[in-house]
Short mmCIF file of C-alpha atoms in Angstrom, two decimals:
data_model
loop_
_atom_site.label_atom_id
_atom_site.label_comp_id
_atom_site.label_asym_id
_atom_site.label_seq_id
_atom_site.Cartn_x
_atom_site.Cartn_y
_atom_site.Cartn_z
CA MET T 2 18.38 31.45 21.68
CA VAL T 3 15.14 29.77 20.28
CA LYS T 4 13.14 31.26 17.11
CA ALA T 5 10.34 30.30 14.86
CA SER T 6 11.93 28.91 11.87
CA PRO T 7 10.22 29.52 8.42
CA GLU T 8 13.57 27.74 7.16
CA ILE T 9 12.19 24.10 8.94
CA LEU T 10 8.77 24.83 8.43
CA ALA T 11 9.18 24.28 4.87
CA VAL T 12 11.45 21.78 4.54
CA THR T 13 8.70 19.95 7.03
CA GLU T 14 5.92 21.08 4.83
CA ARG T 15 7.71 19.49 1.99
CA TRP T 16 8.63 16.28 4.06
CA PHE T 17 4.34 16.17 4.33
CA GLU T 18 3.37 16.54 0.85
CA ALA T 19 5.94 13.60 -0.23
CA ILE T 20 4.03 11.11 1.88
CA ARG T 21 1.45 12.95 1.19
CA THR T 22 1.07 12.04 -2.59
CA LEU T 23 3.42 8.78 -2.06
CA ASN T 24 6.19 10.42 -3.42
CA THR T 25 8.53 8.50 -1.40
CA HIS T 26 11.97 7.79 -3.53
CA VAL T 27 13.02 11.94 -2.17
CA LEU T 28 12.21 10.29 1.90
CA LYS T 29 15.77 9.40 2.36
CA ASP T 30 16.89 12.94 1.34
CA TYR T 31 15.25 14.83 4.36
CA LEU T 32 16.84 12.22 7.09
CA SER T 33 20.23 12.21 8.37
CA ASP T 34 22.73 10.13 7.69
CA SER T 35 23.85 10.25 11.16
CA VAL T 36 24.08 6.87 13.04
CA ASP T 37 21.86 8.58 15.77
CA LEU T 38 19.18 8.83 13.19
CA ARG T 39 15.63 7.82 15.37
CA PHE T 40 12.35 7.28 13.57
CA ILE T 41 9.64 5.93 16.50
CA GLY T 42 6.28 5.40 16.08
CA THR T 43 3.26 3.88 18.28
CA GLY T 44 3.71 0.45 17.86
CA GLU T 45 5.80 -1.23 21.08
CA ASN T 46 8.21 -2.54 18.87
CA GLU T 47 8.10 0.49 16.46
CA PHE T 48 11.47 1.99 17.59
CA TRP T 49 14.21 1.60 14.49
CA LYS T 50 17.68 3.00 14.71
CA GLY T 51 20.94 4.22 12.23
CA GLN T 52 21.34 5.13 8.96
CA VAL T 53 20.35 2.11 7.84
CA VAL T 54 16.77 3.38 8.54
CA ARG T 55 16.67 5.61 5.44
CA ASP T 56 16.25 1.79 3.18
CA GLY T 57 13.53 1.01 4.52
CA VAL T 58 11.29 4.19 4.56
CA GLY T 59 9.91 4.74 0.90
CA GLU T 60 8.87 0.99 0.95
CA PHE T 61 7.65 1.52 4.65
CA ILE T 62 5.58 4.85 3.75
CA GLY T 63 4.95 3.32 0.21
CA GLU T 64 2.40 1.19 2.00
CA MET T 65 -0.01 3.35 2.74
CA PRO T 66 -2.74 4.33 0.01
CA GLU T 67 -2.82 7.57 -1.26
CA PRO T 68 -5.21 9.83 1.60
CA ASP T 69 -8.13 11.12 0.81
CA VAL T 70 -8.48 13.51 3.32
CA TRP T 71 -5.36 15.89 4.63
CA GLU T 72 -5.45 18.58 6.84
CA VAL T 73 -3.03 20.72 8.61
CA LEU T 74 -4.68 21.81 12.10
CA GLU T 75 -1.65 22.77 13.53
CA ALA T 76 1.40 23.79 12.32
CA GLU T 77 4.99 25.17 13.91
CA ALA T 78 8.51 25.08 14.28
CA PHE T 79 12.18 26.43 15.95
CA GLU T 80 15.52 26.48 15.71
CA ASN T 81 18.22 26.98 18.14
CA GLY T 82 21.91 27.49 16.46
CA GLU T 83 22.29 24.19 14.62
CA THR T 84 19.13 22.54 15.78
CA GLY T 85 15.75 22.60 15.61
CA TRP T 86 12.30 20.77 15.47
CA SER T 87 8.86 21.02 14.27
CA ALA T 88 5.77 19.71 15.58
CA PHE T 89 2.56 19.43 13.41
CA LEU T 90 -1.27 17.44 14.15
CA HIS T 91 -3.22 16.40 10.47
CA ARG T 92 -6.21 15.39 10.43
CA VAL T 93 -5.40 12.38 8.35
CA GLY T 94 -8.05 9.60 6.11
CA PHE T 95 -8.07 7.01 4.11
CA PRO T 96 -10.20 5.84 0.66
CA GLY T 97 -12.53 2.79 2.47
CA LEU T 98 -11.55 3.80 5.74
CA ARG T 99 -14.95 5.44 7.83
CA ASP T 100 -13.23 7.67 10.44
CA ASP T 101 -11.20 9.93 9.53
CA TYR T 102 -7.97 10.43 12.85
CA ILE T 103 -5.84 13.46 14.37
CA VAL T 104 -1.97 12.29 13.51
CA ARG T 105 0.48 14.04 15.76
CA THR T 106 4.30 14.70 14.36
CA VAL T 107 7.49 15.72 16.10
CA LEU T 108 10.96 16.21 13.87
CA VAL T 109 14.09 17.11 15.76
CA PHE T 110 16.01 18.69 12.62
CA VAL T 111 20.12 18.75 12.84
CA LEU T 112 22.25 20.88 10.09
CA GLU T 113 24.16 19.09 8.53
CA GLY T 114 26.24 21.68 6.20
CA ALA T 115 23.22 24.19 4.33
CA SER T 116 20.45 21.52 5.00
CA TRP T 117 18.62 20.51 7.71
CA LYS T 118 17.77 17.19 8.29
CA ILE T 119 15.61 14.84 10.23
CA ILE T 120 17.75 13.37 13.21
CA ASN T 121 14.56 11.62 15.45
CA ARG T 122 11.11 11.49 13.85
CA HIS T 123 8.15 10.41 16.25
CA ALA T 124 4.42 10.19 15.11
CA SER T 125 2.14 9.67 16.93
CA LEU T 126 -1.47 7.55 16.24
CA PRO T 127 -4.35 7.05 17.91
CA TYR T 128 -5.09 3.14 16.59
CA PRO T 129 -2.96 0.36 15.18
CA ASN T 130 -1.49 0.82 11.42
CA ILE T 131 -4.01 -1.75 10.52
CA ASP T 132 -6.54 -0.08 11.09
CA PHE T 133 -5.40 3.77 10.31
CA VAL T 134 -4.41 3.34 6.93
CA GLY T 135 -5.97 -0.25 6.27
CA SER T 136 -3.45 -2.18 5.66
CA GLU T 137 -0.31 -4.21 7.95
CA GLN T 138 2.70 -2.17 6.44
CA LEU T 139 4.68 -5.82 6.32
CA ALA T 140 7.74 -3.21 5.53
CA ILE T 141 7.81 -2.56 9.25
CA GLN T 142 9.82 -5.79 9.39
CA THR T 143 12.51 -4.53 7.18
CA LEU T 144 12.56 -1.52 9.37
CA VAL T 145 13.53 -3.66 12.29
CA LYS T 146 16.03 -5.69 11.36
CA ALA T 147 17.96 -2.90 10.11
CA ALA T 148 17.97 -1.83 13.76
CA LEU T 149 20.69 -2.78 15.14
CA GLU T 150 24.02 -0.62 13.25
CA GLU T 151 26.93 -2.23 15.43
CA GLY T 152 26.05 -5.60 17.39
CA PRO T 153 28.11 -7.99 18.96
CA GLU T 154 30.60 -10.34 17.23
CA LEU T 155 28.16 -12.95 16.14
CA LEU T 156 29.62 -16.85 16.51
CA GLN T 157 27.61 -17.36 13.07
CA ALA T 158 27.92 -15.73 10.68
CA GLU T 159 25.57 -17.63 7.74
CA GLY T 160 24.84 -21.84 7.58
CA LEU T 161 21.81 -23.53 9.36
CA ALA T 162 20.77 -21.93 12.43
CA SER T 163 17.66 -22.02 15.05
CA VAL T 164 16.43 -19.21 15.48
CA LEU T 165 14.48 -18.37 19.05
CA PHE T 166 12.20 -15.03 19.52
CA THR T 167 10.94 -13.89 23.03
CA ASP T 168 7.79 -11.62 23.13
CA VAL T 169 6.01 -10.23 26.47
CA GLU T 170 2.09 -9.84 25.67
CA GLY T 171 0.75 -6.74 26.59
CA SER T 172 4.13 -4.82 27.44
CA THR T 173 2.13 -1.55 26.50
CA MET T 174 -0.69 -2.13 29.42
CA LEU T 175 2.36 -2.79 31.77
CA ALA T 176 3.98 -0.25 30.70
CA ALA T 177 2.04 2.38 30.93
CA ALA T 178 0.29 0.77 34.37
CA MET T 179 4.02 0.75 35.82
CA GLY T 180 5.21 3.70 34.34
CA ASP T 181 8.77 4.09 32.10
CA GLN T 182 11.29 3.44 34.82
CA GLY T 183 9.85 0.43 36.70
CA TRP T 184 9.18 -1.32 33.34
CA SER T 185 12.96 -0.14 32.14
CA ALA T 186 13.88 -1.96 35.06
CA LEU T 187 11.58 -4.90 34.76
CA ILE T 188 12.34 -5.57 31.09
CA ASP T 189 15.56 -5.07 31.42
CA GLN T 190 16.44 -7.13 33.98
CA HIS T 191 14.41 -9.91 31.99
CA PHE T 192 16.51 -9.20 29.09
CA GLN T 193 19.49 -9.88 30.84
CA THR T 194 17.82 -13.83 31.94
CA VAL T 195 17.15 -14.04 28.91
CA GLU T 196 21.16 -13.69 27.72
CA SER T 197 22.44 -15.05 30.34
CA ILE T 198 20.39 -18.44 29.68
CA VAL T 199 21.39 -18.53 25.92
CA ALA T 200 24.69 -18.56 27.08
CA THR T 201 24.81 -21.24 28.90
CA HIS T 202 23.41 -23.01 26.36
CA ARG T 203 25.82 -22.10 23.84
CA GLY T 204 23.58 -19.85 22.20
CA GLN T 205 24.15 -16.40 20.33
CA PHE T 206 21.97 -13.29 22.06
CA VAL T 207 22.01 -11.37 19.12
CA LYS T 208 19.85 -8.42 20.10
CA SER T 209 16.75 -6.93 21.59
CA LEU T 210 13.51 -6.04 19.89
CA GLY T 211 10.83 -3.60 21.71
CA ASP T 212 10.19 -6.09 24.81
CA GLY T 213 11.37 -9.20 22.72
CA THR T 214 14.52 -10.75 22.27
CA LEU T 215 16.08 -12.85 18.70
CA SER T 216 18.70 -15.51 20.04
CA SER T 217 20.60 -18.04 17.63
CA PHE T 218 21.62 -21.49 18.34
CA GLN T 219 23.93 -23.86 15.98
CA SER T 220 21.88 -26.80 17.95
CA ALA T 221 18.23 -26.99 17.60
CA THR T 222 18.39 -29.43 21.06
CA GLU T 223 20.35 -26.74 22.56
CA ALA T 224 17.74 -23.69 21.24
CA LEU T 225 14.83 -25.84 22.74
CA LEU T 226 16.12 -26.61 25.96
CA ALA T 227 17.36 -22.64 26.22
CA ALA T 228 13.17 -21.58 25.87
CA ILE T 229 12.44 -24.32 28.67
CA LYS T 230 14.69 -23.09 30.96
CA ILE T 231 13.60 -19.56 29.63
CA GLN T 232 10.15 -19.82 30.83
CA GLU T 233 10.71 -21.58 33.87
CA ALA T 234 12.81 -18.33 34.92
CA VAL T 235 9.87 -16.39 33.54
CA ALA T 236 7.35 -18.98 35.81
CA LEU T 237 9.22 -19.11 39.00
CA SER T 238 10.06 -15.29 39.11
CA ASP T 239 8.51 -13.65 42.46
CA VAL T 240 8.59 -9.91 40.78
CA GLU T 241 5.85 -8.12 39.83
CA PRO T 242 4.14 -7.80 37.24
CA ARG T 243 3.95 -11.44 36.39
CA LEU T 244 5.17 -11.85 32.35
CA GLY T 245 2.95 -13.91 30.47
CA LEU T 246 5.82 -15.02 27.36
CA ARG T 247 5.91 -16.27 24.06
CA VAL T 248 8.19 -17.85 22.43
CA GLY T 249 8.95 -19.79 18.79
CA ILE T 250 11.54 -21.25 16.92
CA HIS T 251 12.22 -22.24 13.40
CA THR T 252 15.65 -23.75 12.04
CA GLY T 253 16.93 -22.82 8.61
CA ASP T 254 19.47 -21.09 7.06
CA VAL T 255 20.12 -17.30 7.83
CA VAL T 256 22.24 -14.82 6.83
CA LEU T 257 25.20 -11.91 8.49
CA ALA T 258 24.72 -8.36 6.82
CA ARG T 259 25.26 -5.12 8.75
CA GLY T 260 25.67 -7.68 12.10
CA ASP T 261 22.53 -8.89 12.08
CA PHE T 262 20.31 -11.83 11.07
CA PHE T 263 18.65 -12.19 7.87
CA GLY T 264 16.76 -14.55 5.92
CA THR T 265 13.38 -16.22 5.32
CA VAL T 266 14.37 -18.54 8.41
CA VAL T 267 13.82 -14.89 10.55
CA ASN T 268 10.97 -13.97 9.50
CA LYS T 269 9.05 -17.41 9.98
CA ALA T 270 10.52 -18.11 13.29
CA ALA T 271 9.40 -13.97 14.07
CA ARG T 272 5.49 -15.19 13.01
CA ILE T 273 5.47 -18.39 14.97
CA THR T 274 6.60 -16.33 17.99
CA SER T 275 3.24 -13.90 17.60
CA SER T 276 1.10 -16.96 17.22
CA ALA T 277 2.25 -18.44 20.29
CA ASN T 278 -0.12 -18.18 23.46
CA PRO T 279 1.42 -16.35 26.72
CA GLY T 280 4.06 -19.70 28.44
CA GLU T 281 3.87 -21.29 25.16
CA ILE T 282 6.77 -22.62 23.06
CA LEU T 283 6.04 -23.09 19.24
CA VAL T 284 8.72 -24.81 17.47
CA SER T 285 8.43 -25.41 13.49
CA ASP T 286 8.28 -28.68 11.90
CA VAL T 287 11.77 -28.57 10.74
CA THR T 288 13.04 -27.95 14.01
CA ARG T 289 10.81 -30.73 15.29
CA ALA T 290 12.10 -32.94 13.36
CA ILE T 291 15.85 -31.94 13.61
CA VAL T 292 15.46 -33.37 17.55
CA GLY T 293 12.70 -36.19 17.12
CA GLY T 294 15.16 -38.39 17.93
CA ASN T 295 15.59 -36.46 21.63
CA HIS T 296 13.33 -38.11 24.17
CA GLU T 297 13.95 -35.55 26.54
CA PHE T 298 11.23 -33.66 24.46
CA LYS T 299 7.14 -33.67 24.56
CA PHE T 300 5.44 -32.17 22.19
CA ALA T 301 1.63 -31.44 21.61
CA ALA T 302 -0.55 -32.23 18.42
CA ALA T 303 0.54 -30.84 15.58
CA ARG T 304 -1.03 -27.75 14.40
CA SER T 305 -1.44 -25.36 11.23
CA LEU T 306 -0.90 -22.02 10.95
CA VAL T 307 -1.60 -19.16 8.77
CA LEU T 308 1.87 -17.16 9.12
CA LYS T 309 1.35 -13.30 7.66
CA GLY T 310 3.50 -12.38 5.04
CA LEU T 311 4.20 -16.17 4.40
CA PRO T 312 2.60 -18.41 1.90
CA ASP T 313 1.00 -21.69 2.25
CA ASP T 314 -0.22 -23.30 6.00
CA HIS T 315 2.78 -24.06 8.18
CA THR T 316 3.03 -27.06 10.78
CA VAL T 317 3.95 -25.94 14.28
CA TYR T 318 4.27 -27.77 17.55
CA ARG T 319 3.96 -26.91 21.20
CA LEU T 320 6.81 -28.00 23.10
CA GLU T 321 5.63 -29.02 26.30
CA TRP T 322 8.12 -27.63 29.26
CA ARG T 323 5.83 -27.47 32.72
CA ARG T 324 7.24 -30.43 35.20
#
């Protein structure tokens, strides 16, 4: 029997009050310990899962400035046995930003012992984080790296590796045009193609991230060969809509923790990928130096980039792959 829930409503109000006042250290206490925990945002890659999300929530929220406008427009909560949910509309504004925005949030609760805990949070904002709160909220990367709960057994636990990221340009617009079912089928087929090519070149397909992938290779040469094959496969595909794929590669020391890869090399490879144009393969100067004696690779002139979250300028090279 579904019924209104003053108890869940009160818990939700305390959750939002902790966010409004940036009392971030208590936020994880509102979240379930279950591996089925989900934390979902507006961005195309903002889908994080597992109890390790609890470790990053405080830092993620803590990157926001304290709002100077906070108005509850709608608030309701319901329960049905040991599950429940709440739905809120807020008008929110931040210092220095011209406009206020409407934020929609749905929280799904489960009863754990005597307490209601959030098992699923979905917030919908009208604009990207930087437009909404005035900052990039780089802690989002920590949540992304924490997303994989129980991944496959990795071939390499730590040490030198060439990390390869892929990312689909304009996936949000494509998904909206195709619908969930059509987009899901298309991106799943793309992931299977990438995974097959990575395996052929003795790499490890670590995971997918929204519309992108992360793979690792013990050989930089094999990483570049796989990148070329991946771009060729996308270019030769007769399936529409055609994907615009960005690929980035960086080589360095990686560390395995919680079934996932960590380290500056992973962050830098991701940033290089986001700096590439659709159809490009960008490699770091380190990776370029490692394969320098291999004459089957051709590179365009060096390019200097500023990579978000990383100090100094970084040199990258475009790997020419079109025959």
